[in-house]
Amino acid sequence: MAWSLPLTFSPRAVGAMGLGALMGLAAHAQVAVQPSADHARLLASSDPKLAANKRLVYDFWREVFEAGRVDLADKYLTLGYIQHNPTVGTGRDAFIAYFSKLREPRAIESRVRAPLVSIVAEGDTVILSFVREYPDPLRPGQNYTTTWFDQFRIENGLIAEHWDPAIKR
């Protein structure tokens, strides 16, 4: 059964569940998503290829995405880089054109600055997950956390493809 908010229950359902059980649904709030403090642990893998793929994506995120150093994109992205985010064009040149307008280059940090939750690598794929915080539409003035994912496919030591849950705005 899929749950959606706001939940509504028939009087029969309330009687069957008991009012206490129903009230318990509201009393147990979401557990906030927390970032990992230990990036070295997230980068570790017993498989050298997976460790290298994790490091490639991690360094791309730090150097190109966060630091705005699009001049380093050729170090990380294939020329035919495939982009599935609906707001960014496909190809390394399209990536550079889009992100060069978003931020000025700045110093490269030794760690990813975004609140990183995990790095998962399997085969030629690496997934970064991050904490995202948004205003709570059900509780004005409060925020809630959720998780954002960026998935990358590696080809011959470079990032060849990217997916994320972005939507057009």
CSV table of C-alpha atoms in Angstrom, one decimal:
chain,number,residue,atom,x,y,z
A,1,MET,CA,0.0,0.0,0.0
A,2,ALA,CA,1.4,3.4,-0.9
A,3,TRP,CA,1.1,6.1,1.7
A,4,SER,CA,0.6,9.8,0.9
A,5,LEU,CA,0.0,12.8,3.1
A,6,PRO,CA,-2.3,13.9,4.4
A,7,LEU,CA,-3.5,10.5,5.4
A,8,THR,CA,-7.3,10.1,5.8
A,9,PHE,CA,-8.9,7.1,7.5
A,10,SER,CA,-12.5,6.0,7.5
A,11,PRO,CA,-14.2,5.7,11.0
A,12,ARG,CA,-14.1,1.9,10.5
A,13,ALA,CA,-10.3,2.0,9.9
A,14,VAL,CA,-9.8,4.2,13.0
A,15,GLY,CA,-11.8,1.8,15.1
A,16,ALA,CA,-9.9,-1.2,13.8
A,17,MET,CA,-6.5,0.4,14.3
A,18,GLY,CA,-7.3,2.1,17.6
A,19,LEU,CA,-6.9,5.8,18.1
A,20,GLY,CA,-3.6,5.4,19.9
A,21,ALA,CA,-2.0,3.6,16.9
A,22,LEU,CA,-3.3,6.3,14.6
A,23,MET,CA,-1.9,9.1,16.8
A,24,GLY,CA,1.4,7.3,16.8
A,25,LEU,CA,1.8,8.0,13.1
A,26,ALA,CA,1.9,11.7,13.8
A,27,ALA,CA,4.1,11.3,16.9
A,28,HIS,CA,7.0,9.7,15.1
A,29,ALA,CA,8.7,12.3,13.0
A,30,GLN,CA,11.1,11.6,10.2
A,31,VAL,CA,14.7,10.9,11.2
A,32,ALA,CA,16.7,13.7,9.7
A,33,VAL,CA,19.2,12.7,7.0
A,34,GLN,CA,22.8,13.1,8.3
A,35,PRO,CA,26.0,13.6,6.3
A,36,SER,CA,29.1,11.5,6.9
A,37,ALA,CA,32.0,13.1,8.6
A,38,ASP,CA,34.5,10.4,7.3
A,39,HIS,CA,34.9,10.9,3.5
A,40,ALA,CA,38.0,8.6,3.5
A,41,ARG,CA,35.8,5.8,4.7
A,42,LEU,CA,33.2,6.6,1.9
A,43,LEU,CA,36.0,6.5,-0.7
A,44,ALA,CA,37.4,3.2,0.5
A,45,SER,CA,36.8,-0.1,-1.5
A,46,SER,CA,38.5,-3.4,-1.5
A,47,ASP,CA,38.2,-3.3,-5.3
A,48,PRO,CA,40.9,-1.0,-6.7
A,49,LYS,CA,38.7,-0.2,-9.8
A,50,LEU,CA,35.7,0.8,-7.7
A,51,ALA,CA,38.0,2.9,-5.4
A,52,ALA,CA,39.4,4.7,-8.5
A,53,ASN,CA,35.9,5.3,-9.9
A,54,LYS,CA,34.8,6.7,-6.5
A,55,ARG,CA,37.9,9.0,-6.4
A,56,LEU,CA,37.3,10.2,-10.0
A,57,VAL,CA,33.7,11.3,-9.2
A,58,TYR,CA,34.6,12.7,-5.8
A,59,ASP,CA,37.5,14.8,-7.3
A,60,PHE,CA,35.3,15.9,-10.2
A,61,TRP,CA,32.7,17.1,-7.7
A,62,ARG,CA,35.2,19.0,-5.6
A,63,GLU,CA,37.3,20.5,-8.5
A,64,VAL,CA,34.8,21.1,-11.3
A,65,PHE,CA,31.4,21.3,-9.7
A,66,GLU,CA,32.0,22.9,-6.3
A,67,ALA,CA,35.1,25.0,-7.2
A,68,GLY,CA,33.7,26.1,-10.5
A,69,ARG,CA,36.8,25.0,-12.3
A,70,VAL,CA,35.2,24.2,-15.6
A,71,ASP,CA,38.7,24.5,-17.2
A,72,LEU,CA,39.4,21.1,-15.6
A,73,ALA,CA,36.4,19.4,-17.2
A,74,ASP,CA,38.4,17.6,-19.8
A,75,LYS,CA,40.3,15.9,-17.0
A,76,TYR,CA,37.0,14.3,-15.9
A,77,LEU,CA,34.4,14.2,-18.7
A,78,THR,CA,34.3,12.4,-22.0
A,79,LEU,CA,33.8,14.7,-25.0
A,80,GLY,CA,30.5,13.0,-25.7
A,81,TYR,CA,29.4,13.2,-22.0
A,82,ILE,CA,25.7,12.3,-21.8
A,83,GLN,CA,23.6,14.5,-19.5
A,84,HIS,CA,20.1,13.4,-18.3
A,85,ASN,CA,19.5,16.5,-16.1
A,86,PRO,CA,16.7,18.3,-18.1
A,87,THR,CA,18.3,21.8,-17.5
A,88,VAL,CA,21.8,21.0,-18.8
A,89,GLY,CA,22.8,20.1,-22.4
A,90,THR,CA,24.6,16.9,-23.4
A,91,GLY,CA,28.3,17.0,-24.2
A,92,ARG,CA,31.4,18.3,-22.4
A,93,ASP,CA,31.2,21.6,-24.2
A,94,ALA,CA,27.5,22.1,-23.2
A,95,PHE,CA,28.5,21.2,-19.6
A,96,ILE,CA,31.2,23.8,-19.6
A,97,ALA,CA,29.0,26.5,-21.2
A,98,TYR,CA,26.2,25.9,-18.6
A,99,PHE,CA,28.3,25.7,-15.5
A,100,SER,CA,30.7,28.5,-16.4
A,101,LYS,CA,27.7,30.9,-16.1
A,102,LEU,CA,26.6,29.6,-12.7
A,103,ARG,CA,29.7,30.3,-10.5
A,104,GLU,CA,33.0,32.0,-10.5
A,105,PRO,CA,36.1,29.7,-10.1
A,106,ARG,CA,37.3,29.5,-6.5
A,107,ALA,CA,39.8,27.6,-4.4
A,108,ILE,CA,39.5,23.8,-4.6
A,109,GLU,CA,38.8,22.3,-1.2
A,110,SER,CA,40.4,19.1,0.0
A,111,ARG,CA,37.0,17.6,0.7
A,112,VAL,CA,33.6,17.8,-0.9
A,113,ARG,CA,31.8,20.7,0.9
A,114,ALA,CA,28.2,19.5,0.2
A,115,PRO,CA,26.8,17.4,3.0
A,116,LEU,CA,27.8,14.0,1.6
A,117,VAL,CA,25.9,10.9,2.9
A,118,SER,CA,27.4,8.1,0.9
A,119,ILE,CA,29.4,7.1,-2.2
A,120,VAL,CA,28.3,3.8,-3.8
A,121,ALA,CA,30.2,2.2,-6.6
A,122,GLU,CA,29.2,-0.9,-8.6
A,123,GLY,CA,30.6,-1.9,-12.0
A,124,ASP,CA,31.0,1.3,-14.0
A,125,THR,CA,28.6,3.4,-11.9
A,126,VAL,CA,29.2,5.7,-9.0
A,127,ILE,CA,26.4,7.3,-6.9
A,128,LEU,CA,26.9,10.2,-4.6
A,129,SER,CA,24.1,11.0,-2.1
A,130,PHE,CA,23.7,14.3,-0.3
A,131,VAL,CA,21.5,15.8,2.4
A,132,ARG,CA,19.0,18.2,1.0
A,133,GLU,CA,17.0,20.5,3.2
A,134,TYR,CA,13.7,22.1,2.1
A,135,PRO,CA,10.9,24.2,3.7
A,136,ASP,CA,8.3,21.9,5.1
A,137,PRO,CA,5.0,22.6,3.3
A,138,LEU,CA,3.0,21.1,6.2
A,139,ARG,CA,4.8,23.1,8.9
A,140,PRO,CA,5.4,26.7,7.9
A,141,GLY,CA,8.7,28.0,9.3
A,142,GLN,CA,10.2,24.6,9.6
A,143,ASN,CA,12.5,22.6,7.3
A,144,TYR,CA,12.8,18.9,6.6
A,145,THR,CA,15.7,16.8,5.1
A,146,THR,CA,15.7,14.4,2.3
A,147,THR,CA,18.3,12.8,0.0
A,148,TRP,CA,19.6,14.0,-3.4
A,149,PHE,CA,21.4,11.6,-5.7
A,150,ASP,CA,23.9,12.1,-8.5
A,151,GLN,CA,24.7,9.0,-10.5
A,152,PHE,CA,27.7,8.8,-12.9
A,153,ARG,CA,28.8,6.2,-15.5
A,154,ILE,CA,32.5,5.8,-16.0
A,155,GLU,CA,34.0,4.9,-19.3
A,156,ASN,CA,37.8,4.5,-19.8
A,157,GLY,CA,38.6,6.4,-16.7
A,158,LEU,CA,36.3,9.4,-17.5
A,159,ILE,CA,32.8,10.3,-16.6
A,160,ALA,CA,30.6,9.5,-19.6
A,161,GLU,CA,27.1,9.9,-18.3
A,162,HIS,CA,25.2,11.6,-15.5
A,163,TRP,CA,21.7,11.3,-13.9
A,164,ASP,CA,20.0,13.2,-11.1
A,165,PRO,CA,16.4,13.8,-10.0
A,166,ALA,CA,16.4,17.4,-11.2
A,167,ILE,CA,13.2,18.8,-12.8
A,168,LYS,CA,12.6,21.7,-15.1
A,169,ARG,CA,11.8,25.0,-13.5
